[in-house]
Short mmCIF file of N, CA, C and O in Angstrom, two decimals:
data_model
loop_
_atom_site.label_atom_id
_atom_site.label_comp_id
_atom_site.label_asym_id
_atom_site.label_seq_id
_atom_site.Cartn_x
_atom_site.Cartn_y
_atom_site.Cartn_z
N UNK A 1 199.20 -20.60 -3.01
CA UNK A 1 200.33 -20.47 -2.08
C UNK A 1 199.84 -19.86 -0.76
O UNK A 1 198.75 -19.35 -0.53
N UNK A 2 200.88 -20.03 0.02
CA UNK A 2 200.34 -19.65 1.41
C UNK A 2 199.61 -17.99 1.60
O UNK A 2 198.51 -17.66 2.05
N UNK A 3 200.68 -17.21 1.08
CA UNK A 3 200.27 -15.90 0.79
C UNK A 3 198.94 -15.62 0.52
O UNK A 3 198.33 -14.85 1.26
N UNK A 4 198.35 -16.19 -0.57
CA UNK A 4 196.95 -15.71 -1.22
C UNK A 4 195.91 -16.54 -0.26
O UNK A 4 194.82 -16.08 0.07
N UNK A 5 196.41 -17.84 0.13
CA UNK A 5 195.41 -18.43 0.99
C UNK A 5 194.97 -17.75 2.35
O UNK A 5 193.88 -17.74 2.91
N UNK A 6 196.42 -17.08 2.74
CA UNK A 6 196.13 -15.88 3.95
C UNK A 6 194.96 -15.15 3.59
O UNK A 6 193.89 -15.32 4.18
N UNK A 7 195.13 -14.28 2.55
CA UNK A 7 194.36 -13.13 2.30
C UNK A 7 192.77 -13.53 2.10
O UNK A 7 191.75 -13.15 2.67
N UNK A 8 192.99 -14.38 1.17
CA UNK A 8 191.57 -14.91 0.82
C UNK A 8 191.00 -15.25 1.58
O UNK A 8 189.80 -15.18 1.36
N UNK A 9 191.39 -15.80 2.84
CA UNK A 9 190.32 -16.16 3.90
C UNK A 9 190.39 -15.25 5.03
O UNK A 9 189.56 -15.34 5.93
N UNK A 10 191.37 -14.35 5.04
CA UNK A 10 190.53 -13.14 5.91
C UNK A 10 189.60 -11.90 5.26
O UNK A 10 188.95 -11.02 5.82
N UNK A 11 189.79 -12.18 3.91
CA UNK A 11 188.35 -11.67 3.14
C UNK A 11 186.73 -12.30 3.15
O UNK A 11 185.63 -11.78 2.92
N UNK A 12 187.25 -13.88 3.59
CA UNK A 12 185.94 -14.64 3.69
C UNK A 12 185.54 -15.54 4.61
O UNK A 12 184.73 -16.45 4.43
N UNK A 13 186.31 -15.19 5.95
CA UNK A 13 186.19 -16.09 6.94
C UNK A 13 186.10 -15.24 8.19
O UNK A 13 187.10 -14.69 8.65
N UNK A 14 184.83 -15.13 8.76
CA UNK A 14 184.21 -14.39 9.53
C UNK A 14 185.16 -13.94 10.66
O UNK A 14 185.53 -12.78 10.82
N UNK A 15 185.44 -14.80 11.29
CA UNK A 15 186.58 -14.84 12.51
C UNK A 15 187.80 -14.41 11.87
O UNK A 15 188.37 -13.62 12.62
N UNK A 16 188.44 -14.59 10.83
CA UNK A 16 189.33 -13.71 10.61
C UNK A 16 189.43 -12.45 9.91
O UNK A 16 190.39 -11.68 9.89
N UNK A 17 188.39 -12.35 9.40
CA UNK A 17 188.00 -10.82 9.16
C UNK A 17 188.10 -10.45 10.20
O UNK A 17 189.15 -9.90 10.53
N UNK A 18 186.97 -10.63 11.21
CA UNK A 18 187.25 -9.96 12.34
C UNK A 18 188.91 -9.86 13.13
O UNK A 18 189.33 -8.91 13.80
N UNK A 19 189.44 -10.84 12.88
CA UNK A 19 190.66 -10.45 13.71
C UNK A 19 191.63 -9.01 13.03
O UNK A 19 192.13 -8.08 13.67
N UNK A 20 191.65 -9.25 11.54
CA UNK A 20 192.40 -8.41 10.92
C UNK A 20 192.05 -7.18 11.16
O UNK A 20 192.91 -6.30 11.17
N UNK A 21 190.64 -6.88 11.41
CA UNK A 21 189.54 -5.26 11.38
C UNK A 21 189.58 -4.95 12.28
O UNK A 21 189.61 -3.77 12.62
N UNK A 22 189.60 -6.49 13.46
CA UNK A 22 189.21 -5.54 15.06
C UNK A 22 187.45 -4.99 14.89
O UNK A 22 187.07 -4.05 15.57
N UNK A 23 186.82 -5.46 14.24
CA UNK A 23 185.31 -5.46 14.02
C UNK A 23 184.55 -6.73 13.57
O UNK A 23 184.76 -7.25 12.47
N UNK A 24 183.56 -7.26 14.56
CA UNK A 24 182.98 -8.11 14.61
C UNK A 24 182.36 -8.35 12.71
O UNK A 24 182.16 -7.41 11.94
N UNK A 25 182.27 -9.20 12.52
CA UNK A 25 181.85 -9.77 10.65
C UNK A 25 181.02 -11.01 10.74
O UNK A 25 181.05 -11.82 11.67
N UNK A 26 180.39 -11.07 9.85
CA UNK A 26 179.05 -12.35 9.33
C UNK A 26 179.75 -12.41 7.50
O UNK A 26 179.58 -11.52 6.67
N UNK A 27 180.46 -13.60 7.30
CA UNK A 27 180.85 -13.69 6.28
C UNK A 27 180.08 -15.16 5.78
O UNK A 27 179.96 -16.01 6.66
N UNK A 28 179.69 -15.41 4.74
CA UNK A 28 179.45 -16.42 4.08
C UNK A 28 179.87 -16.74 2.77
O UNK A 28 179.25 -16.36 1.78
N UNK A 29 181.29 -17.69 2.72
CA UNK A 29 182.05 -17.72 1.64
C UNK A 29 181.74 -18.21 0.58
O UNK A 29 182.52 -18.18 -0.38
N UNK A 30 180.00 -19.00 0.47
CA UNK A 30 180.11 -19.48 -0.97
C UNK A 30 179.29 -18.57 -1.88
O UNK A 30 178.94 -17.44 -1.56
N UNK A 31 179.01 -19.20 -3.14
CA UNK A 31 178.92 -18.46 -4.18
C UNK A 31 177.16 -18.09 -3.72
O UNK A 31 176.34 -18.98 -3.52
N UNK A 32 176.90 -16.86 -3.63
CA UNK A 32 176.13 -16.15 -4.04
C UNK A 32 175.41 -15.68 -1.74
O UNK A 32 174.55 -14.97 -1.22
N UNK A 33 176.56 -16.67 -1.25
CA UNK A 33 176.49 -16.11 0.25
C UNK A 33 176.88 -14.52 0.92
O UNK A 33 177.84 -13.92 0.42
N UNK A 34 176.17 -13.95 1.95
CA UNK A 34 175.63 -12.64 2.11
C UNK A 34 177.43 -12.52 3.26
O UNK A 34 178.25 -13.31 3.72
N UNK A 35 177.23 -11.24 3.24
CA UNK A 35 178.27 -10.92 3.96
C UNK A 35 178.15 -9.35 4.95
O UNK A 35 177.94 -8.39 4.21
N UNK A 36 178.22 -9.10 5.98
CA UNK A 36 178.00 -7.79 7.07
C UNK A 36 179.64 -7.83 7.92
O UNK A 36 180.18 -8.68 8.63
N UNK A 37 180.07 -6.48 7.43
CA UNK A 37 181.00 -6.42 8.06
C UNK A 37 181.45 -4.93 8.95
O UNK A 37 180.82 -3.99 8.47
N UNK A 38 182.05 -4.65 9.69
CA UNK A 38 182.35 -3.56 10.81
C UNK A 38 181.14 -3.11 11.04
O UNK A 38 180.79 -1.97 10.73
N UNK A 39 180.35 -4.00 11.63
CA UNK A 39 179.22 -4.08 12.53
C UNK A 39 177.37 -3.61 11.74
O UNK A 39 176.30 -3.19 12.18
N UNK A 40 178.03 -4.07 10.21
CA UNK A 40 176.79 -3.62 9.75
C UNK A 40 176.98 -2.44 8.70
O UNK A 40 176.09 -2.15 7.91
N UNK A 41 177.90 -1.95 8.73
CA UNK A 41 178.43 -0.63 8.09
C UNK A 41 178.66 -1.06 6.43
O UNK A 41 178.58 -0.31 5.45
N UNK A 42 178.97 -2.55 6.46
CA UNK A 42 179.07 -2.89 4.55
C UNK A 42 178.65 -4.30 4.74
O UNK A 42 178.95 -5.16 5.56
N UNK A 43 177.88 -4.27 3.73
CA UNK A 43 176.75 -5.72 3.22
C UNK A 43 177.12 -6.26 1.70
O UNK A 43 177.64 -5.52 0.86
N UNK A 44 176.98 -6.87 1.58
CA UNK A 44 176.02 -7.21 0.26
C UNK A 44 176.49 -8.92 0.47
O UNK A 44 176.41 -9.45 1.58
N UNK A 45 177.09 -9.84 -1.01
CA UNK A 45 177.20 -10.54 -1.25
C UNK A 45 177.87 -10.91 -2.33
O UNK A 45 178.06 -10.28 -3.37
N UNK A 46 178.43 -12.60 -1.87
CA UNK A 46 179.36 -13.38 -3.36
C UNK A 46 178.66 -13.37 -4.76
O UNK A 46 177.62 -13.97 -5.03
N UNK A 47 179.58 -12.41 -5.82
CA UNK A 47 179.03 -12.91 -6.96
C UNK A 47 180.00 -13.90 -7.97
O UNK A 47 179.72 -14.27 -9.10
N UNK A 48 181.24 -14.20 -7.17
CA UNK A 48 181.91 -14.80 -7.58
C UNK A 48 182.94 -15.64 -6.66
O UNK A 48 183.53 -14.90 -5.87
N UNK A 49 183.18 -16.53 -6.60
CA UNK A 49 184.25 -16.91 -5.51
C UNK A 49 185.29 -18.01 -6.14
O UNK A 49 184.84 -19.14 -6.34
N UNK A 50 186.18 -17.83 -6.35
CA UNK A 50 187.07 -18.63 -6.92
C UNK A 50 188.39 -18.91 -5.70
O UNK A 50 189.15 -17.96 -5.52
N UNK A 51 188.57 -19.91 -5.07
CA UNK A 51 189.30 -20.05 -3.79
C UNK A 51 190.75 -19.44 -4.29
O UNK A 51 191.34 -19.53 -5.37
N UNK A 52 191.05 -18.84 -3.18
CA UNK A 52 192.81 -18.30 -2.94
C UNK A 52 193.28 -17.73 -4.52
O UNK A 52 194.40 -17.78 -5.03
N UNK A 53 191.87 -17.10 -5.16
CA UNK A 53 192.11 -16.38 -6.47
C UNK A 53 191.59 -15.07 -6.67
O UNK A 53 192.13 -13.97 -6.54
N UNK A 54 190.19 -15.46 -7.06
CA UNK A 54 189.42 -14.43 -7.35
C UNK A 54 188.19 -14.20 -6.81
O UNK A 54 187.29 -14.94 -7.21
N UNK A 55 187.77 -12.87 -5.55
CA UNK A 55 186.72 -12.70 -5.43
C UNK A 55 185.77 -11.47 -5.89
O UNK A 55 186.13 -10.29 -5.81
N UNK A 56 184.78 -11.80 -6.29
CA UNK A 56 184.37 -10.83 -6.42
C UNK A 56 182.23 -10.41 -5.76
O UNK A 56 181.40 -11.31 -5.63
N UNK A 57 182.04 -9.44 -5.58
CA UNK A 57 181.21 -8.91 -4.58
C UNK A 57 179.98 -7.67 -4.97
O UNK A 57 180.31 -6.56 -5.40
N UNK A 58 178.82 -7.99 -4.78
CA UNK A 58 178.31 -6.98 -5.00
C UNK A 58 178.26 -6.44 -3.62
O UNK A 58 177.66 -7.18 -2.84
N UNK A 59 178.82 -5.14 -3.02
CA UNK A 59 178.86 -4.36 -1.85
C UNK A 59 178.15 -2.69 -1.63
O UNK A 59 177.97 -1.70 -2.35
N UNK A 60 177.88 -3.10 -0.09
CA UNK A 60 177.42 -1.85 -0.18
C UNK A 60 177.85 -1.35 1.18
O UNK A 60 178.32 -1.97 2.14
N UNK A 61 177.41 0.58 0.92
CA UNK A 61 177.75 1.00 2.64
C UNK A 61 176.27 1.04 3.09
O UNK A 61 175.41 0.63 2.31
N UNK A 62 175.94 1.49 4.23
CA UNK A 62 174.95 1.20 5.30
C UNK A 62 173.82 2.73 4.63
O UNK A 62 172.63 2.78 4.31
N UNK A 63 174.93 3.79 4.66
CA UNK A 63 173.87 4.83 4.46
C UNK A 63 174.04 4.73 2.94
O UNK A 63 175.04 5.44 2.90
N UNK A 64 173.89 4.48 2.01
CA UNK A 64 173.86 4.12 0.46
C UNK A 64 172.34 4.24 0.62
O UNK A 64 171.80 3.95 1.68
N UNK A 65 171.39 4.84 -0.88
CA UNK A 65 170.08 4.48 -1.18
C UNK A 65 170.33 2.79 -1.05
O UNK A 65 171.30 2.11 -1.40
N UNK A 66 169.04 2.41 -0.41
CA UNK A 66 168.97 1.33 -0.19
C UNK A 66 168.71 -0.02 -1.44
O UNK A 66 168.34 -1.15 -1.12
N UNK A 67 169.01 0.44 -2.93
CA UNK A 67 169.43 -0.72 -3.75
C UNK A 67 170.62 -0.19 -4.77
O UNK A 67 170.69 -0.33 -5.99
N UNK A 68 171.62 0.54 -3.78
CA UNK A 68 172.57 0.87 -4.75
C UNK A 68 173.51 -0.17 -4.07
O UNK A 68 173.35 -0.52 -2.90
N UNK A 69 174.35 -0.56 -4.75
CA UNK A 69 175.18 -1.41 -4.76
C UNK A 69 176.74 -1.54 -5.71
O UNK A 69 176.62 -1.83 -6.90
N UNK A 70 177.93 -1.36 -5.21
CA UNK A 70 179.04 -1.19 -6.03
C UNK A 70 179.55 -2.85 -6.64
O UNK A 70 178.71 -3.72 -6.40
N UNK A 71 180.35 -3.16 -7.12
CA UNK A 71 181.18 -4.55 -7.32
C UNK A 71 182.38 -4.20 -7.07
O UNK A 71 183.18 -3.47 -7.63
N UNK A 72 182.39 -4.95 -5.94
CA UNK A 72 184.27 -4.86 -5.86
C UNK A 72 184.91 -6.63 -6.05
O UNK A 72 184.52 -7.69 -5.57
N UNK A 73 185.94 -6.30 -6.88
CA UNK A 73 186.69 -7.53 -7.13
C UNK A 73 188.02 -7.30 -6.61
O UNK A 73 188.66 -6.26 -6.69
N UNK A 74 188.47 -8.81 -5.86
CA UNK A 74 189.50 -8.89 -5.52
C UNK A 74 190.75 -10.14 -6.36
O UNK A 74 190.33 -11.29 -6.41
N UNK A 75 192.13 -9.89 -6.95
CA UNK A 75 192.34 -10.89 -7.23
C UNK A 75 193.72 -11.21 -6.68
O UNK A 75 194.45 -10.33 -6.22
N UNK A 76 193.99 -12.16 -6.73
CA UNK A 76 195.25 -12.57 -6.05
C UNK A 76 196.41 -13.49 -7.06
O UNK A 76 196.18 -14.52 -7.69
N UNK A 77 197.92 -12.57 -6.94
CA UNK A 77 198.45 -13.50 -7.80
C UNK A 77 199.76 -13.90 -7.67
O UNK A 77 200.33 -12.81 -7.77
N UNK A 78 200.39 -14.49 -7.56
CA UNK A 78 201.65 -15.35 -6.98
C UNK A 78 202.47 -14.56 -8.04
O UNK A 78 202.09 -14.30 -9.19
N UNK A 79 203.78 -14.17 -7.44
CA UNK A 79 204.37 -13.84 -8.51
C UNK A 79 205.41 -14.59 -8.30
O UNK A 79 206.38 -13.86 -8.49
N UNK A 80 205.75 -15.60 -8.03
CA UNK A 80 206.90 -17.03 -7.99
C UNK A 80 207.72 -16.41 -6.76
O UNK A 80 208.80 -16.99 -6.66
N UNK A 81 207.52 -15.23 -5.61
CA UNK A 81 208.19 -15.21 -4.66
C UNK A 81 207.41 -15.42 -3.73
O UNK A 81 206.23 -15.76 -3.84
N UNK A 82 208.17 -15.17 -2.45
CA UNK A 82 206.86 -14.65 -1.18
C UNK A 82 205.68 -13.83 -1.41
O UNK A 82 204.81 -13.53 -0.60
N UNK A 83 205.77 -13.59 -2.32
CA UNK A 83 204.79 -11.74 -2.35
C UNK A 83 203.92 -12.20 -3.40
O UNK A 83 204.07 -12.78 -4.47
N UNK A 84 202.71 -11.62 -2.55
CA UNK A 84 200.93 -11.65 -3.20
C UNK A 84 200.80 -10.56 -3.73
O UNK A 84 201.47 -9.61 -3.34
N UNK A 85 199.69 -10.42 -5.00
CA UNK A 85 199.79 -8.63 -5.32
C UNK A 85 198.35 -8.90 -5.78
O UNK A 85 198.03 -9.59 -6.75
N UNK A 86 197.36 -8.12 -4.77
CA UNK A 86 196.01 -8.04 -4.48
C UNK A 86 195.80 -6.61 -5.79
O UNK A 86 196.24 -5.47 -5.82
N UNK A 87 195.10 -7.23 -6.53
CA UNK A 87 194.56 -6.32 -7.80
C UNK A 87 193.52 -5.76 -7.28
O UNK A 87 192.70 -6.54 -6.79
N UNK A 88 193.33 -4.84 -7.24
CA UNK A 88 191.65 -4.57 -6.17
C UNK A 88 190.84 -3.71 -7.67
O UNK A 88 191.48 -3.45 -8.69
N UNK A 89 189.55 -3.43 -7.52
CA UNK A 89 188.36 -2.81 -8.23
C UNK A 89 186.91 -2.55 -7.98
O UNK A 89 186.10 -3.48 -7.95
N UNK A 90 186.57 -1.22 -7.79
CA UNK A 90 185.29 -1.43 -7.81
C UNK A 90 184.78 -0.37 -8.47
O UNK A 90 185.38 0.68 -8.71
N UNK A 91 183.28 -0.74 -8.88
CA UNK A 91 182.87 0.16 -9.89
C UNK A 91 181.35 0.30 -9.51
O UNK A 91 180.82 -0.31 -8.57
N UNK A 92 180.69 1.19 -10.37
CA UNK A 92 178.98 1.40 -9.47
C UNK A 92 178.81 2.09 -8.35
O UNK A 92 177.77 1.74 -7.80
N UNK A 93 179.65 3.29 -7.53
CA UNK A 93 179.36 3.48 -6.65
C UNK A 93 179.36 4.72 -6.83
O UNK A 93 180.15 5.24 -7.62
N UNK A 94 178.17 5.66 -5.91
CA UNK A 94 177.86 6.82 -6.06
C UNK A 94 179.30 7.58 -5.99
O UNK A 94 180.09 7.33 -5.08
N UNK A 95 179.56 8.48 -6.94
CA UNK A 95 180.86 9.46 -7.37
C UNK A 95 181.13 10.14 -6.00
O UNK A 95 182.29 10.18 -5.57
N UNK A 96 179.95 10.76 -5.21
CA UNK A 96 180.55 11.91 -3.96
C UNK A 96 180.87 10.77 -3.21
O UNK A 96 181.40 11.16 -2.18
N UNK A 97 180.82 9.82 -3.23
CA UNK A 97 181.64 8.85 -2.11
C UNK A 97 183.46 8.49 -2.56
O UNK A 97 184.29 8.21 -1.68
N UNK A 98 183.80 8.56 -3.97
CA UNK A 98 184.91 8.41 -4.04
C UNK A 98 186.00 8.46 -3.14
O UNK A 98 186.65 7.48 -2.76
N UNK A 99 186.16 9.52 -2.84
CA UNK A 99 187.85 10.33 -1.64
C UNK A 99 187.51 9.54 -0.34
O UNK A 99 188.43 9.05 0.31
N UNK A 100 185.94 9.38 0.14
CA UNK A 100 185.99 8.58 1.14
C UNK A 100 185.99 6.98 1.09
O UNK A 100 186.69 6.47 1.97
N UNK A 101 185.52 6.33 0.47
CA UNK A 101 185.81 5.43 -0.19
C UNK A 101 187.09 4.82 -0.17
O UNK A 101 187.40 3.83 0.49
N UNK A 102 188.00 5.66 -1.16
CA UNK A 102 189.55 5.48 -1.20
C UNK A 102 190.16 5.31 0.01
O UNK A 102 190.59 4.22 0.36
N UNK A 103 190.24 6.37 0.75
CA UNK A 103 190.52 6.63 2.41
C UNK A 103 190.14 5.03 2.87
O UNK A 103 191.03 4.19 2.98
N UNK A 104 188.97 4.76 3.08
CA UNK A 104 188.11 3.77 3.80
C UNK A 104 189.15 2.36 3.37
O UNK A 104 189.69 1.70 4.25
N UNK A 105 189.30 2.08 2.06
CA UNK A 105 189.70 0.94 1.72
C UNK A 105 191.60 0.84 2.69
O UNK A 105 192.10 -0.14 3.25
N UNK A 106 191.99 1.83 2.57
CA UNK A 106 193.11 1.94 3.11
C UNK A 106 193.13 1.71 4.39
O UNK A 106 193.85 0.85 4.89
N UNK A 107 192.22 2.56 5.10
CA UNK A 107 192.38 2.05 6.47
C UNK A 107 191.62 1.02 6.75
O UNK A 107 192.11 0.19 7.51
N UNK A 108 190.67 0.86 6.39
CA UNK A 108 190.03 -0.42 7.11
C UNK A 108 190.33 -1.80 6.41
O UNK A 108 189.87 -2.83 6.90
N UNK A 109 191.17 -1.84 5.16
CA UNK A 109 191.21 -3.22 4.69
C UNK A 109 193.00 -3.30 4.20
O UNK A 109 193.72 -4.10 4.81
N UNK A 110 193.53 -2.49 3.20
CA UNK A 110 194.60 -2.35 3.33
C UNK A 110 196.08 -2.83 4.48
O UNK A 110 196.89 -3.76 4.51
N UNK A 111 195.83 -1.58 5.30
CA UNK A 111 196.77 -1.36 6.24
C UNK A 111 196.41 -2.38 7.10
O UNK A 111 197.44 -3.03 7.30
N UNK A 112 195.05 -3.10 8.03
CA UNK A 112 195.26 -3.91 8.72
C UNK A 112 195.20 -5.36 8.12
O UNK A 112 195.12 -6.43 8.73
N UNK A 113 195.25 -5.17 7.04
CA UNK A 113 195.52 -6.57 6.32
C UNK A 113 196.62 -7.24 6.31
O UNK A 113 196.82 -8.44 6.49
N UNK A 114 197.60 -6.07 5.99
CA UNK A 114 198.78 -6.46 5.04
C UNK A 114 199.43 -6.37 6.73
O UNK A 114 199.93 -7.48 6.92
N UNK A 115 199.59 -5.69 7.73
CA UNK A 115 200.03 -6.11 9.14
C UNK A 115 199.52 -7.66 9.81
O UNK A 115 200.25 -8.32 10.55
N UNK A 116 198.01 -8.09 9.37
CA UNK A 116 197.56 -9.24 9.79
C UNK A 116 198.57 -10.52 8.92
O UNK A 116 198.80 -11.67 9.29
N UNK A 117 198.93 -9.98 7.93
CA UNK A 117 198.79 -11.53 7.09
C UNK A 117 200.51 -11.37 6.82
O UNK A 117 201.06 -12.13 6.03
N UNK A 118 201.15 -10.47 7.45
CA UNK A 118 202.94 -10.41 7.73
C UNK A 118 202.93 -11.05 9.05
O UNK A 118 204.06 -11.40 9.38
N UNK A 119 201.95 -11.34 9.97
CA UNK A 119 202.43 -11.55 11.45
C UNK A 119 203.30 -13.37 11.26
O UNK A 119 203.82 -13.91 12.24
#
């Protein structure tokens, strides 16, 4: 549905990442393609891509030891109205990053998402 097709491709479509973030992005949507987003600050790549469903990602931040890596999965699911309900998860990531982390997902993907994909 239109809803999840929104979301899903401003999770994986460079130019609209960027529009939603307001930070330039290098996205490559197929399966096992690399991804740099708010200017370098989170990397990694597709470990799963299932269109306008399920993605999922091995990710990282910039200052992370350089082969740590979290999985974040995203899923998307119609619930027979207008309304998408983005299951989010990630796991593997160093513990003292948690609170910022949390914070981070809110403001930088959250809040200008869900304003991008109401316009």
């Amino acid at each position: 549905a239109a809803g999840s097709r929104s979301i899903f491709e401003a999770l994986t479509d460079s130019r609209k990442f960027a529009e939603f973030s307001g930070v330039p992005a290098e996205i490559d949507a197929s399966l096992g393609g690399r991804l740099s987003c708010f200017g370098g600050a989170i990397s990694g790549n597709n470990l799963e891509v299932v269109r306008c469903t399920r993605l999922v990602q091995a990710w990282r931040v910039e200052n992370w030891d350089e082969d740590v890596y979290s999985v974040v999965t995203f899923v998307l699911e119609e619930d027979g109205s207008d309304e998408t309900k983005l299951v989010f998860n990630q796991t593997g990531f160093p513990d003292e990053h948690r609170e910022h982390l949390n914070q981070g997902w809110y403001d930088k993907y959250w809040t200008p998402l869900k304003s991008y994909v109401e316009k």
